[in-house]
Coordinates of N, CA and C in Angstrom, one line a residue:
X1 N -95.3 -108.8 32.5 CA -94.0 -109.1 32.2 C -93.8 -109.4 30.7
X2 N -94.9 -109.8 30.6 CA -94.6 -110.6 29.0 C -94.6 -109.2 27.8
X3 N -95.6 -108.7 28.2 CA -96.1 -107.7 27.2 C -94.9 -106.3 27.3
X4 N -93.9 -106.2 28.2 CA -92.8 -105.4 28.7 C -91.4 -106.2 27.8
X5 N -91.2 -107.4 27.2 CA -90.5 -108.4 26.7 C -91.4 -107.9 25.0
X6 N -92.4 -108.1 24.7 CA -93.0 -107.7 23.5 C -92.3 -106.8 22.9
X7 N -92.9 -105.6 23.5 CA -92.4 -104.2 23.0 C -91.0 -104.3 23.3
X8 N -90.2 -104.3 24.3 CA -88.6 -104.6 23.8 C -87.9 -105.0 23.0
X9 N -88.2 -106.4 22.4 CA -88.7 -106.8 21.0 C -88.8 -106.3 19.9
X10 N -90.2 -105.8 20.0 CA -90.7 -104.7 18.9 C -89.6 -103.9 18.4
X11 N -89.3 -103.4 19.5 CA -88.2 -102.4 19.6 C -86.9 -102.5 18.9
X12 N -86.5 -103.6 19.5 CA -85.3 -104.4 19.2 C -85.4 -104.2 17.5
X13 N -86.4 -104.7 17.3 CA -86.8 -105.2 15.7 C -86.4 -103.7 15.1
X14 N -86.9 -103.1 15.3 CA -87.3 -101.7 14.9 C -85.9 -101.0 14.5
X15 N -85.4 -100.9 15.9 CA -84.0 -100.4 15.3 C -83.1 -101.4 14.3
X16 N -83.3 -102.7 14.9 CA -82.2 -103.3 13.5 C -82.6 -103.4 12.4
X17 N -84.3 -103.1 11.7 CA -84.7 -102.1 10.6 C -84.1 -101.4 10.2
X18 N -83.8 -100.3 11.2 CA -83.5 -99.3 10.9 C -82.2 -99.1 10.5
X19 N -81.0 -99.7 11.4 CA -80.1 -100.1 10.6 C -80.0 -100.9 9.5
X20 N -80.7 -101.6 9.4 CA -80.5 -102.1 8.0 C -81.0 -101.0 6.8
X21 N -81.9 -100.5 6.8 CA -82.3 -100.0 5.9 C -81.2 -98.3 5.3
X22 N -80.3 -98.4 6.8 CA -79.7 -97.1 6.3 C -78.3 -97.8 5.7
X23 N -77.8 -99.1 6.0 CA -76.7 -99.7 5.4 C -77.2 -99.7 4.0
X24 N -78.3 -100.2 3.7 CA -78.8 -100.5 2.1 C -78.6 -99.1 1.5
X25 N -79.1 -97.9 2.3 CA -79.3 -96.5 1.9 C -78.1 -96.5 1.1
X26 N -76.5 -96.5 2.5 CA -75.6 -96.2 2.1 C -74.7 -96.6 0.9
X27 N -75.1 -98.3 1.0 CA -74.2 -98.9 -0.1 C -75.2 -98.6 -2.0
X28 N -76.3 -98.1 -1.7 CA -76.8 -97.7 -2.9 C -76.1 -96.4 -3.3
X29 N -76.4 -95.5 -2.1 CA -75.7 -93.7 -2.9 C -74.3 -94.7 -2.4
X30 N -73.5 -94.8 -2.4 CA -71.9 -95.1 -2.5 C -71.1 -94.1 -2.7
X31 N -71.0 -94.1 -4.2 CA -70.9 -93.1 -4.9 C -70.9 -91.2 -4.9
X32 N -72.5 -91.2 -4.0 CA -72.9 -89.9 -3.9 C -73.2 -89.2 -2.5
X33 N -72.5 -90.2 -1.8 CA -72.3 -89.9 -0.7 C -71.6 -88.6 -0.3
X34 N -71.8 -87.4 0.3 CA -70.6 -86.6 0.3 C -69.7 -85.9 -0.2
X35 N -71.1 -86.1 -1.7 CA -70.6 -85.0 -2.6 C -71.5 -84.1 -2.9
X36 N -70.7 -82.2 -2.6 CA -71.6 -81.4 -2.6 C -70.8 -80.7 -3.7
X37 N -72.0 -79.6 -3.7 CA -71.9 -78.4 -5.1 C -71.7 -77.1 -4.3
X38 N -71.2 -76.0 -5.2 CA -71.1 -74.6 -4.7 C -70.5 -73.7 -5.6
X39 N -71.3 -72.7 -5.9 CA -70.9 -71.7 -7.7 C -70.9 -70.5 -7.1
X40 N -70.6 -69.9 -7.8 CA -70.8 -68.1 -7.9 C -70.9 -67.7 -9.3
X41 N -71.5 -66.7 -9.6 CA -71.8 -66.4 -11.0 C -71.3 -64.9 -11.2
X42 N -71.2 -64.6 -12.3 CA -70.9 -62.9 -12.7 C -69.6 -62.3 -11.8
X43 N -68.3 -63.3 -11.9 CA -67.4 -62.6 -11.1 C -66.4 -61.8 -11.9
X44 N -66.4 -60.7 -11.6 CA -65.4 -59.4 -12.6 C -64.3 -60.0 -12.9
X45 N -63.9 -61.4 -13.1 CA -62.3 -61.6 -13.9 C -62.7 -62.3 -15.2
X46 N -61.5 -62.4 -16.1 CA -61.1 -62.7 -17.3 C -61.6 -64.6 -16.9
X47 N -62.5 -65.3 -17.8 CA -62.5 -66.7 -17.4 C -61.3 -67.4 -17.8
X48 N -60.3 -66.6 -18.6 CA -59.2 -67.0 -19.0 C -58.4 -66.9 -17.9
X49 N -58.2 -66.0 -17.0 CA -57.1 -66.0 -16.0 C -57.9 -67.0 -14.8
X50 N -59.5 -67.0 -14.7 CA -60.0 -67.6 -13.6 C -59.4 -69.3 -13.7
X51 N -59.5 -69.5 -15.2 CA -59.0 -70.7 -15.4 C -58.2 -71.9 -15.1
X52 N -56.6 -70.3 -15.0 CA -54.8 -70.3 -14.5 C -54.9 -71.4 -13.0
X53 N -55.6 -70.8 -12.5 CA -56.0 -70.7 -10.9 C -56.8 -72.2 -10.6
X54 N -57.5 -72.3 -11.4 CA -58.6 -73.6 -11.5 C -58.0 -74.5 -11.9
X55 N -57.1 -74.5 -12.3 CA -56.1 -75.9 -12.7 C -55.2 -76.0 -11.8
X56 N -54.8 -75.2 -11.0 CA -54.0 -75.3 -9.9 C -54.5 -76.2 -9.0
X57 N -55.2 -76.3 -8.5 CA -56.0 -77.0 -7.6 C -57.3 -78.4 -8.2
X58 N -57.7 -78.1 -9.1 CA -58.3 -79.4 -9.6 C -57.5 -80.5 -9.2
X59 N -57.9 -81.6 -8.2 CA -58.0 -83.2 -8.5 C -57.5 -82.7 -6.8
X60 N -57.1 -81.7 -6.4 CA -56.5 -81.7 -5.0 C -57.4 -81.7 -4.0
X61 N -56.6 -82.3 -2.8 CA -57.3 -82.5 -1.4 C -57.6 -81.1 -0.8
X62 N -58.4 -80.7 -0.3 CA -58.9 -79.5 0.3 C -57.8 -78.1 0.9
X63 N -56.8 -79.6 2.2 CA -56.3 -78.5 2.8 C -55.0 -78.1 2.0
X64 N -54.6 -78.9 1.0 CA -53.2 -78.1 0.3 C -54.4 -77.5 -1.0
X65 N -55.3 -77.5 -1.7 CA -56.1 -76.5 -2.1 C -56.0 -75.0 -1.4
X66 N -56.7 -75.0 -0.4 CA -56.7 -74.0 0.7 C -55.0 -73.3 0.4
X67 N -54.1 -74.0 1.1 CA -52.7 -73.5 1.1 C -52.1 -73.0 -0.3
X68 N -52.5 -73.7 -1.4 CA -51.9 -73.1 -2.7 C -53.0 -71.6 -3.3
X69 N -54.3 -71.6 -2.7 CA -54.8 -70.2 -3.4 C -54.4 -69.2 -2.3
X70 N -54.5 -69.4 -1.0 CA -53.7 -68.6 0.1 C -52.3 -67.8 -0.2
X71 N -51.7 -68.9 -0.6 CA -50.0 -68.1 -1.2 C -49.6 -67.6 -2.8
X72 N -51.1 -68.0 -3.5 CA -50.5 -67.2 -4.9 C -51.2 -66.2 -5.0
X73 N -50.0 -65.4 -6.2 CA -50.3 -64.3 -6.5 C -51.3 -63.3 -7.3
X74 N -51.7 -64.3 -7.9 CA -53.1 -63.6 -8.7 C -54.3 -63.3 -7.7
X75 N -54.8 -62.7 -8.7 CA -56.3 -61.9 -7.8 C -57.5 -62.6 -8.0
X76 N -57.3 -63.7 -9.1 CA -58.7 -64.9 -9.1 C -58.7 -65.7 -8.0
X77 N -57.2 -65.3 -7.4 CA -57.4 -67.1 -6.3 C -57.9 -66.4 -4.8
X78 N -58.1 -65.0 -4.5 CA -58.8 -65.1 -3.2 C -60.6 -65.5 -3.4
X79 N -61.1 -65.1 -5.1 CA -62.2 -65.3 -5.2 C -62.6 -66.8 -4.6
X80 N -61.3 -67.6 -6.0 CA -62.0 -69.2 -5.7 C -61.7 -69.7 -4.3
X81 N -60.6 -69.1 -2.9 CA -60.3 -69.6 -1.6 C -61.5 -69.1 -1.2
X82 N -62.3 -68.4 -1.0 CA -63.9 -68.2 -0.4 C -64.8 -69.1 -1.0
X83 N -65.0 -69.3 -2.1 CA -65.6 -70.1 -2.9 C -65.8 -71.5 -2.5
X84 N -64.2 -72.0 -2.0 CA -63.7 -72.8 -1.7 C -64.3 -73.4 -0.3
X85 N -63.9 -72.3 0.9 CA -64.2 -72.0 1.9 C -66.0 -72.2 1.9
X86 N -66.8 -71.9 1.2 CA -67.8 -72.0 1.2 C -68.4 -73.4 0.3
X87 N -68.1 -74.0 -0.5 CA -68.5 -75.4 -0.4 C -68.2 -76.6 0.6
X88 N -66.8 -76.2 1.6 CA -66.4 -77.1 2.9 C -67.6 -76.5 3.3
X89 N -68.3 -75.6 3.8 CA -69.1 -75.4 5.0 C -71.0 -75.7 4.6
X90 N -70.9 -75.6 2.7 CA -71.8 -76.4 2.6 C -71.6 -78.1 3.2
X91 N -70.8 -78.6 2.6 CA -70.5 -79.9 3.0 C -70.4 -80.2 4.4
X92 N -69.9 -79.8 5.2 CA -70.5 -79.5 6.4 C -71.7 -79.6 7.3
X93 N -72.5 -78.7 6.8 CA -73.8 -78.6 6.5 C -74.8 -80.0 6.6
X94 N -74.3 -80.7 5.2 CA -74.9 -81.7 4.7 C -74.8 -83.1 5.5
X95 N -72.9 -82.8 6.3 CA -72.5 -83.9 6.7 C -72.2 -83.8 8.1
X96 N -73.1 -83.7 9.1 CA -72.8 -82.7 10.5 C -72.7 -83.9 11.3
X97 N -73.2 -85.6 11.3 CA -71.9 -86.7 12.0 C -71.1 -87.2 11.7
X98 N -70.1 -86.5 10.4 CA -68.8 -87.0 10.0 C -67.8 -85.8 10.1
X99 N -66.7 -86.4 10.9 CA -65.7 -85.0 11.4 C -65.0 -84.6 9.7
X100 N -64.7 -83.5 9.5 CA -63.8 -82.6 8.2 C -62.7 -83.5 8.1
X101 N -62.0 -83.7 9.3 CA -60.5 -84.3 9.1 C -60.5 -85.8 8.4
X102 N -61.0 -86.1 9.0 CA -61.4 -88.4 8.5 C -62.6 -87.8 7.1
X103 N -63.1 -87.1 6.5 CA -63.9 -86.7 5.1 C -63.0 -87.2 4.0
X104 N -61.9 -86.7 4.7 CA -60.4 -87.0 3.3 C -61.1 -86.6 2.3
X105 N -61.7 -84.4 2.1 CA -62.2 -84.2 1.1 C -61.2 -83.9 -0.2
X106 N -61.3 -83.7 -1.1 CA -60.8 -83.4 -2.2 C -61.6 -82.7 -3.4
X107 N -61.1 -81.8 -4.5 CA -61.9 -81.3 -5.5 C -62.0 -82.2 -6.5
X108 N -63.2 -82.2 -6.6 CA -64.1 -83.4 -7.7 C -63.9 -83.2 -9.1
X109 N -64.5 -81.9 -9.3 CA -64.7 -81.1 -10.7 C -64.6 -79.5 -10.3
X110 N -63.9 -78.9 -11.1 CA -64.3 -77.5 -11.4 C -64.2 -76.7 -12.5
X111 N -65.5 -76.1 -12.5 CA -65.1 -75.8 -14.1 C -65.6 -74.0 -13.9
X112 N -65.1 -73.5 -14.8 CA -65.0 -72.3 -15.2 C -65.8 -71.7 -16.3
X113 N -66.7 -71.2 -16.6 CA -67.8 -71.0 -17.6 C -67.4 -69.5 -17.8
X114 N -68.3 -68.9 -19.5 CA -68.3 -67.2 -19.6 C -69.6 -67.1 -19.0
X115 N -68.9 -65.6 -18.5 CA -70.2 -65.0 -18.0 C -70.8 -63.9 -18.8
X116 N -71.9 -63.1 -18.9 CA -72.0 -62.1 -19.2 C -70.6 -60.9 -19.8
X117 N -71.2 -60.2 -20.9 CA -69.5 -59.5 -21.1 C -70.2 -58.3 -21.8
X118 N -70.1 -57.7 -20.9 CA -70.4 -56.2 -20.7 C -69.5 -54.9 -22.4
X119 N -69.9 -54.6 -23.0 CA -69.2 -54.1 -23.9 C -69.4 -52.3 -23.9
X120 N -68.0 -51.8 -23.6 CA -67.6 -50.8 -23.7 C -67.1 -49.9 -24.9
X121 N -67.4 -48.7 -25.0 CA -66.3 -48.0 -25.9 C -65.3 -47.3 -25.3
X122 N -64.0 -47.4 -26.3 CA -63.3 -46.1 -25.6 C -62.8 -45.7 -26.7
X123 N -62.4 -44.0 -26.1 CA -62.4 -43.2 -27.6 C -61.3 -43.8 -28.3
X124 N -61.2 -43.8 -29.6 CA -59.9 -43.8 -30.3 C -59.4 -42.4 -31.4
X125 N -58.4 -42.6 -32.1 CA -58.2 -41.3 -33.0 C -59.8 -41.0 -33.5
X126 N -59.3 -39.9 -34.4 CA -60.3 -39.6 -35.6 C -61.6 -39.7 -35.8
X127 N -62.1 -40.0 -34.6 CA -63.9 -40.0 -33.8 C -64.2 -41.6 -34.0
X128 N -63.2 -42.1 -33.8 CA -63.8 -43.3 -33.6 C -63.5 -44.2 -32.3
X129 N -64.5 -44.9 -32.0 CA -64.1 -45.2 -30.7 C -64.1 -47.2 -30.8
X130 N -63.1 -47.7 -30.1 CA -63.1 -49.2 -29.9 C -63.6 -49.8 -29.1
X131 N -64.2 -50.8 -28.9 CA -65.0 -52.0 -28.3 C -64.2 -52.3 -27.4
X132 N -64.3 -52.4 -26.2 CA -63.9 -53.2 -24.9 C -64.3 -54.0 -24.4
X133 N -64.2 -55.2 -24.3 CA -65.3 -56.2 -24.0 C -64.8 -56.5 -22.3
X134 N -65.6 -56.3 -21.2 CA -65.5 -56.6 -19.8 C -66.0 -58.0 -19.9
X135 N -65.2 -59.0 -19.0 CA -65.4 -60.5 -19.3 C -65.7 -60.6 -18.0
X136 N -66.9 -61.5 -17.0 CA -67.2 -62.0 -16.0 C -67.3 -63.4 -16.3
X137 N -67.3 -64.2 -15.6 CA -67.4 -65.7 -15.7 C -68.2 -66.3 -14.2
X138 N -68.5 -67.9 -14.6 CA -69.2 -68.4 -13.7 C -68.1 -69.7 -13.2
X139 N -68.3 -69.9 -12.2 CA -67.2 -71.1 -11.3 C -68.2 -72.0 -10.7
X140 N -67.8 -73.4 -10.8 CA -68.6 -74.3 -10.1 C -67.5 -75.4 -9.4
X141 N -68.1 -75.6 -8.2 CA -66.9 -76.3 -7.5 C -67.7 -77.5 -7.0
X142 N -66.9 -78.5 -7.1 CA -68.0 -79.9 -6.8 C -66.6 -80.7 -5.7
X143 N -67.5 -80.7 -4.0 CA -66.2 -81.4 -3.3 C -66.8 -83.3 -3.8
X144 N -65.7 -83.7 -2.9 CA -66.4 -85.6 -2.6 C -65.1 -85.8 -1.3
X145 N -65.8 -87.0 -0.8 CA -64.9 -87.4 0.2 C -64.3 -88.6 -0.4
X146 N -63.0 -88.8 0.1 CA -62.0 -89.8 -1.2 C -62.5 -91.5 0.3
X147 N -62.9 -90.9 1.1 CA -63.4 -92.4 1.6 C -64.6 -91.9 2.6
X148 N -65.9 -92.4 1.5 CA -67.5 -92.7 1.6 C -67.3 -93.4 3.0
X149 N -68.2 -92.8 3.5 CA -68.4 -93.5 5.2 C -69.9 -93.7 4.8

């Protein structure tokens, strides 16, 4: 009987270790709790128009993010709604005992970089031909949850 009371004990101990040590965990990353990353690189638009788009939605909460690249008109914003779509499911991922809805995620940072720029000619008069410069750019999307569990 005694040694059945020991190990219960033991046990006992063990887990509230264990809780403790993941409370300490949490209140150390605080901060970095629940904040994930997700890019794409070399995408065929102007980083000037990807930009238009990327301001739209910076500092916003996920699901009116989602809603405003869904209903506009440009052709950068179905890029960045997959983009989008794809750092929730990283975060996801990362965070598979915290439900999406209580995350209260929102866009952290995003920033828009040049990419590679491809240079063409096209003819012009008199045998000469002009420079076309094709612009790709790089996107980086950083989520966070506005309340760290």
């Amino acid at each position: 009987m005694e040694t059945q009371e020991k190990t219960k004990q033991k046990r006992s101990v063990r887990i509230r270790e264990q809780k403790n040590a993941l409370k300490a965990h949490k209140e150390q990353n605080a901060g970095k709790l629940g904040e994930v990353k997700s890019s794409l690189n070399n995408i065929p638009t102007s980083p000037r128009k990807m930009r238009l788009v990327a301001d739209m939605v910076r500092g916003v909460q996920v699901d009116k993010a989602l809603n405003i690249l869904k209903f506009s008109t440009k052709a950068a914003s179905k890029t960045l709604e997959k983009l989008l779509l794809s750092a929730i499911a990283n975060w996801q991922q990362a965070n598979e005992d915290v439900k999406l809805e209580e995350a209260n995620l929102y866009i952290k940072q995003i920033s828009v970089n040049e990419g590679r720029m491809l240079k063409r000619l096209r003819p012009a008069p008199q045998g000469r031909g002009y420079r076309v410069r094709k612009r790709s750019n790089h996107v980086t999307i950083l989520l966070d949850s506005a309340s760290a569990s």
